[in-house]
């Protein structure tokens, strides 16, 4: 009788250990100001792991720079600066886009600056731990058109250590993006003019960060020459977003929100753990180390209440959570420069009505606001199709708007339509 010996299965793992030296912040941080560069190194830029199927027409530099967190404490933030190969064909000096991505997950392996090196991250460390660089097409297109780009990982993401990302925190999101722009301007050997124009770009949580940067610019980074802000599918009112998460493909994003609150408001870390059922504890622990696809697969279409001991609706309508969620709202401070919103009317994650209210409030302050409504009808909305697909449909329109801002073209705000 023949015996067949099967070879043991070989598990694929993406080795992240080589990132640890760069991504571990110095302790203590060196003296300096927000936006000062702490360290840099060359960064491989690929569209997919082999690096052979297409390329970015530019040179990547990984950066670590000083910023401030939600409490105003100095913190190290990582990101990527990309210097274009192509000249800027427009007016004036080369423009800088300060770019905040969609949420790629809470695990440090999910940081955008790491995904630029891989195109596709894949390992089995947290289950089906696969993540794509969802916005590489946007970045590659903008780069080819002569824009310099700096992409922030945001406060707490990517850095090696115990800190969690301060997810959807208005202050931390805005300061990380503003300081990324400052860091790019201070890098040696770039084609940027230190006083040149800057615009903010963001999608989903990155859109909230871009809008927050526009609100904070006048007081936090008044020296920046901000010419515009673009945000697509941005959740402008976190309290209004909470019901949308229930039963959603990204129901596990509630874990990201809770992690963000714990990191930004340390006094609430233990009370949040204490508020959870055993199932909730498992969810919060897992989502804190996963990328987006794994979080979606593990917790898709779940209802939120079974994760909590007490009534969730009552919890978010009472302090401290009521006040914390309200503090993340966009629309209470006049932004610097013109703002362009692109949002689907049936967005399943960031309610359209909340974006209209933010735009209306800004218009009342005299801001230059344009809201483009994507009218793609609702389709498989619990899968977030109407949040994930419209940015690609509207990409050329969005790029044209941001290009016009750098070329000094007049805007066409539609505040009158919003108030009618």
Short mmCIF file of C-alpha atoms in Angstrom, two decimals, residues 38-235:
data_model
loop_
_atom_site.label_atom_id
_atom_site.label_comp_id
_atom_site.label_asym_id
_atom_site.label_seq_id
_atom_site.Cartn_x
_atom_site.Cartn_y
_atom_site.Cartn_z
CA UNK A 38 12.24 63.95 11.78
CA UNK A 39 13.60 61.44 9.26
CA UNK A 40 13.33 60.41 5.63
CA UNK A 41 14.26 57.49 3.40
CA UNK A 42 13.62 56.51 -0.23
CA UNK A 43 10.26 54.83 -0.77
CA UNK A 44 9.57 52.27 -3.48
CA UNK A 45 6.41 53.18 -5.44
CA UNK A 46 4.55 50.34 -7.16
CA UNK A 47 1.05 49.75 -8.46
CA UNK A 48 1.27 46.02 -7.66
CA UNK A 49 3.82 43.90 -5.78
CA UNK A 50 6.11 43.03 -8.69
CA UNK A 51 6.44 46.65 -9.77
CA UNK A 52 6.33 45.56 -13.41
CA UNK A 53 2.74 46.39 -14.39
CA UNK A 54 2.79 50.15 -14.80
CA UNK A 55 4.55 52.71 -12.66
CA UNK A 56 4.31 56.05 -10.91
CA UNK A 57 6.08 58.79 -12.87
CA UNK A 58 7.76 60.21 -9.81
CA UNK A 59 10.10 59.53 -6.92
CA UNK A 60 8.87 58.57 -3.47
CA UNK A 61 10.30 59.66 -0.14
CA UNK A 62 9.04 58.19 3.11
CA UNK A 63 8.79 60.87 5.77
CA UNK A 64 8.31 61.10 9.52
CA UNK A 65 7.40 64.56 10.74
CA UNK A 66 6.27 66.40 13.85
CA UNK A 67 2.58 67.14 14.29
CA UNK A 68 0.08 67.48 17.11
CA UNK A 69 -2.65 65.09 18.25
CA UNK A 70 -6.23 65.76 19.32
CA UNK A 71 -5.06 67.11 22.68
CA UNK A 72 -2.36 69.34 21.20
CA UNK A 73 0.48 67.04 22.23
CA UNK A 74 3.51 66.71 19.94
CA UNK A 75 3.48 63.45 18.01
CA UNK A 76 5.35 61.79 15.15
CA UNK A 77 3.36 61.14 11.98
CA UNK A 78 4.47 59.24 8.89
CA UNK A 79 3.66 59.65 5.22
CA UNK A 80 4.98 59.75 1.67
CA UNK A 81 6.12 62.67 -0.45
CA UNK A 82 6.11 62.07 -4.22
CA UNK A 83 8.16 64.32 -6.49
CA UNK A 84 6.83 64.27 -10.08
CA UNK A 85 9.03 63.51 -13.07
CA UNK A 86 6.82 65.64 -15.31
CA UNK A 87 6.86 69.44 -15.28
CA UNK A 88 3.83 71.39 -14.06
CA UNK A 89 2.05 72.62 -17.22
CA UNK A 90 -0.12 75.18 -15.46
CA UNK A 91 0.39 78.66 -14.11
CA UNK A 92 2.74 79.57 -11.29
CA UNK A 93 5.01 77.29 -9.26
CA UNK A 94 4.45 73.57 -8.97
CA UNK A 95 1.36 72.86 -6.84
CA UNK A 96 1.33 70.64 -3.77
CA UNK A 97 -1.59 68.37 -2.98
CA UNK A 98 -1.81 67.37 0.68
CA UNK A 99 -3.66 64.08 0.40
CA UNK A 100 -5.62 62.12 3.04
CA UNK A 101 -6.80 58.67 1.97
CA UNK A 102 -9.88 56.65 2.72
CA UNK A 103 -9.59 54.48 5.84
CA UNK A 104 -7.47 51.44 4.98
CA UNK A 105 -7.80 49.92 8.46
CA UNK A 106 -6.40 50.32 11.94
CA UNK A 107 -3.42 47.94 11.80
CA UNK A 108 -0.05 49.59 11.28
CA UNK A 109 0.45 47.37 8.20
CA UNK A 110 -2.47 49.20 6.54
CA UNK A 111 -0.79 52.63 6.44
CA UNK A 112 -0.90 54.27 2.99
CA UNK A 113 2.85 54.88 3.07
CA UNK A 114 3.42 51.13 3.38
CA UNK A 115 0.88 50.25 0.70
CA UNK A 116 2.72 52.47 -1.78
CA UNK A 117 5.61 50.01 -1.43
CA UNK A 118 3.41 46.97 -2.04
CA UNK A 119 0.38 47.95 -4.15
CA UNK A 120 -1.36 44.99 -2.57
CA UNK A 121 -0.68 43.99 1.02
CA UNK A 122 -1.24 40.31 1.79
CA UNK A 123 -0.52 38.22 4.83
CA UNK A 124 -2.33 35.81 7.12
CA UNK A 125 -1.31 37.51 10.35
CA UNK A 126 -4.87 38.66 11.15
CA UNK A 127 -6.84 36.23 8.98
CA UNK A 128 -7.58 37.23 5.39
CA UNK A 129 -5.32 40.24 5.76
CA UNK A 130 -5.42 41.60 2.22
CA UNK A 131 -5.57 45.29 1.38
CA UNK A 132 -5.29 47.25 -1.84
CA UNK A 133 -3.91 50.74 -2.31
CA UNK A 134 -7.37 51.93 -3.33
CA UNK A 135 -6.29 55.38 -4.43
CA UNK A 136 -3.15 54.59 -6.38
CA UNK A 137 -5.00 55.40 -9.61
CA UNK A 138 -5.86 58.90 -8.38
CA UNK A 139 -2.32 59.49 -7.15
CA UNK A 140 -0.71 58.16 -10.33
CA UNK A 141 -2.93 60.35 -12.51
CA UNK A 142 -2.34 63.50 -10.46
CA UNK A 143 1.38 62.82 -10.40
CA UNK A 144 1.51 62.39 -14.18
CA UNK A 145 -0.17 65.78 -14.52
CA UNK A 146 2.59 67.51 -12.60
CA UNK A 147 1.18 67.75 -9.10
CA UNK A 148 3.55 67.15 -6.20
CA UNK A 149 1.77 65.00 -3.63
CA UNK A 150 2.25 64.38 0.06
CA UNK A 151 0.12 61.61 1.56
CA UNK A 152 -0.26 61.48 5.32
CA UNK A 153 -0.85 58.30 7.29
CA UNK A 154 -2.60 60.37 9.95
CA UNK A 155 -2.01 60.51 13.69
CA UNK A 156 -1.35 57.03 15.08
CA UNK A 157 -1.48 54.95 11.88
CA UNK A 158 1.66 53.29 10.57
CA UNK A 159 3.85 54.18 13.53
CA UNK A 160 5.19 51.12 15.34
CA UNK A 161 4.05 51.09 18.92
CA UNK A 162 0.96 50.92 21.13
CA UNK A 163 -0.76 54.05 19.83
CA UNK A 164 -4.04 53.61 17.92
CA UNK A 165 -5.06 55.89 15.04
CA UNK A 166 -7.07 58.92 16.10
CA UNK A 167 -9.66 57.98 13.50
CA UNK A 168 -12.23 60.58 12.41
CA UNK A 169 -10.96 63.08 14.93
CA UNK A 170 -11.39 66.54 13.46
CA UNK A 171 -8.36 68.14 15.12
CA UNK A 172 -5.94 65.25 14.63
CA UNK A 173 -7.02 64.73 11.02
CA UNK A 174 -6.58 68.39 10.18
CA UNK A 175 -3.25 68.92 11.92
CA UNK A 176 -1.69 65.79 10.40
CA UNK A 177 -2.59 66.99 6.90
CA UNK A 178 -1.48 70.58 7.48
CA UNK A 179 1.83 69.42 8.93
CA UNK A 180 2.33 67.02 6.03
CA UNK A 181 2.14 70.03 3.73
CA UNK A 182 4.61 71.89 5.92
CA UNK A 183 6.98 68.90 5.94
CA UNK A 184 6.85 68.62 2.14
CA UNK A 185 7.69 72.30 1.80
CA UNK A 186 10.70 71.83 4.12
CA UNK A 187 12.16 68.79 2.35
CA UNK A 188 15.43 69.52 0.56
CA UNK A 189 15.86 68.88 -3.12
CA UNK A 190 12.25 69.18 -4.27
CA UNK A 191 10.80 71.36 -7.02
CA UNK A 192 8.42 73.07 -4.58
CA UNK A 193 8.39 76.76 -3.81
CA UNK A 194 8.21 77.10 0.01
CA UNK A 195 5.57 79.77 -0.47
CA UNK A 196 3.82 77.94 -3.30
CA UNK A 197 0.17 76.94 -3.48
CA UNK A 198 -1.32 74.04 -1.50
CA UNK A 199 -4.64 72.24 -1.79
CA UNK A 200 -6.20 69.48 0.30
CA UNK A 201 -7.66 66.27 -1.13
CA UNK A 202 -9.55 63.53 0.71
CA UNK A 203 -12.04 60.70 0.37
CA UNK A 204 -14.30 59.28 3.11
CA UNK A 205 -12.43 59.74 6.42
CA UNK A 206 -9.71 61.46 4.38
CA UNK A 207 -12.37 63.87 3.17
CA UNK A 208 -13.18 64.76 6.75
CA UNK A 209 -9.47 65.35 7.37
CA UNK A 210 -9.21 67.58 4.28
CA UNK A 211 -12.20 69.65 5.36
CA UNK A 212 -10.84 69.86 8.90
CA UNK A 213 -7.53 71.11 7.51
CA UNK A 214 -9.40 73.86 5.66
CA UNK A 215 -11.11 74.86 8.92
CA UNK A 216 -7.90 74.80 10.98
CA UNK A 217 -5.54 76.38 8.44
CA UNK A 218 -6.12 80.00 9.37
CA UNK A 219 -5.12 79.48 12.99
CA UNK A 220 -2.87 76.40 12.92
CA UNK A 221 -0.88 76.96 9.72
CA UNK A 222 -1.59 80.52 8.52
CA UNK A 223 1.62 80.61 6.47
CA UNK A 224 0.34 78.01 4.00
CA UNK A 225 -0.97 79.37 0.71
CA UNK A 226 -4.19 77.33 0.63
CA UNK A 227 -5.99 77.62 -2.71
CA UNK A 228 -8.70 74.99 -2.32
CA UNK A 229 -10.05 71.82 -0.72
CA UNK A 230 -11.70 68.82 -2.36
CA UNK A 231 -13.60 66.17 -0.39
CA UNK A 232 -15.55 63.20 -1.70
CA UNK A 233 -18.00 61.14 0.37
CA UNK A 234 -16.82 62.87 3.53
CA UNK A 235 -18.73 62.14 6.76
#
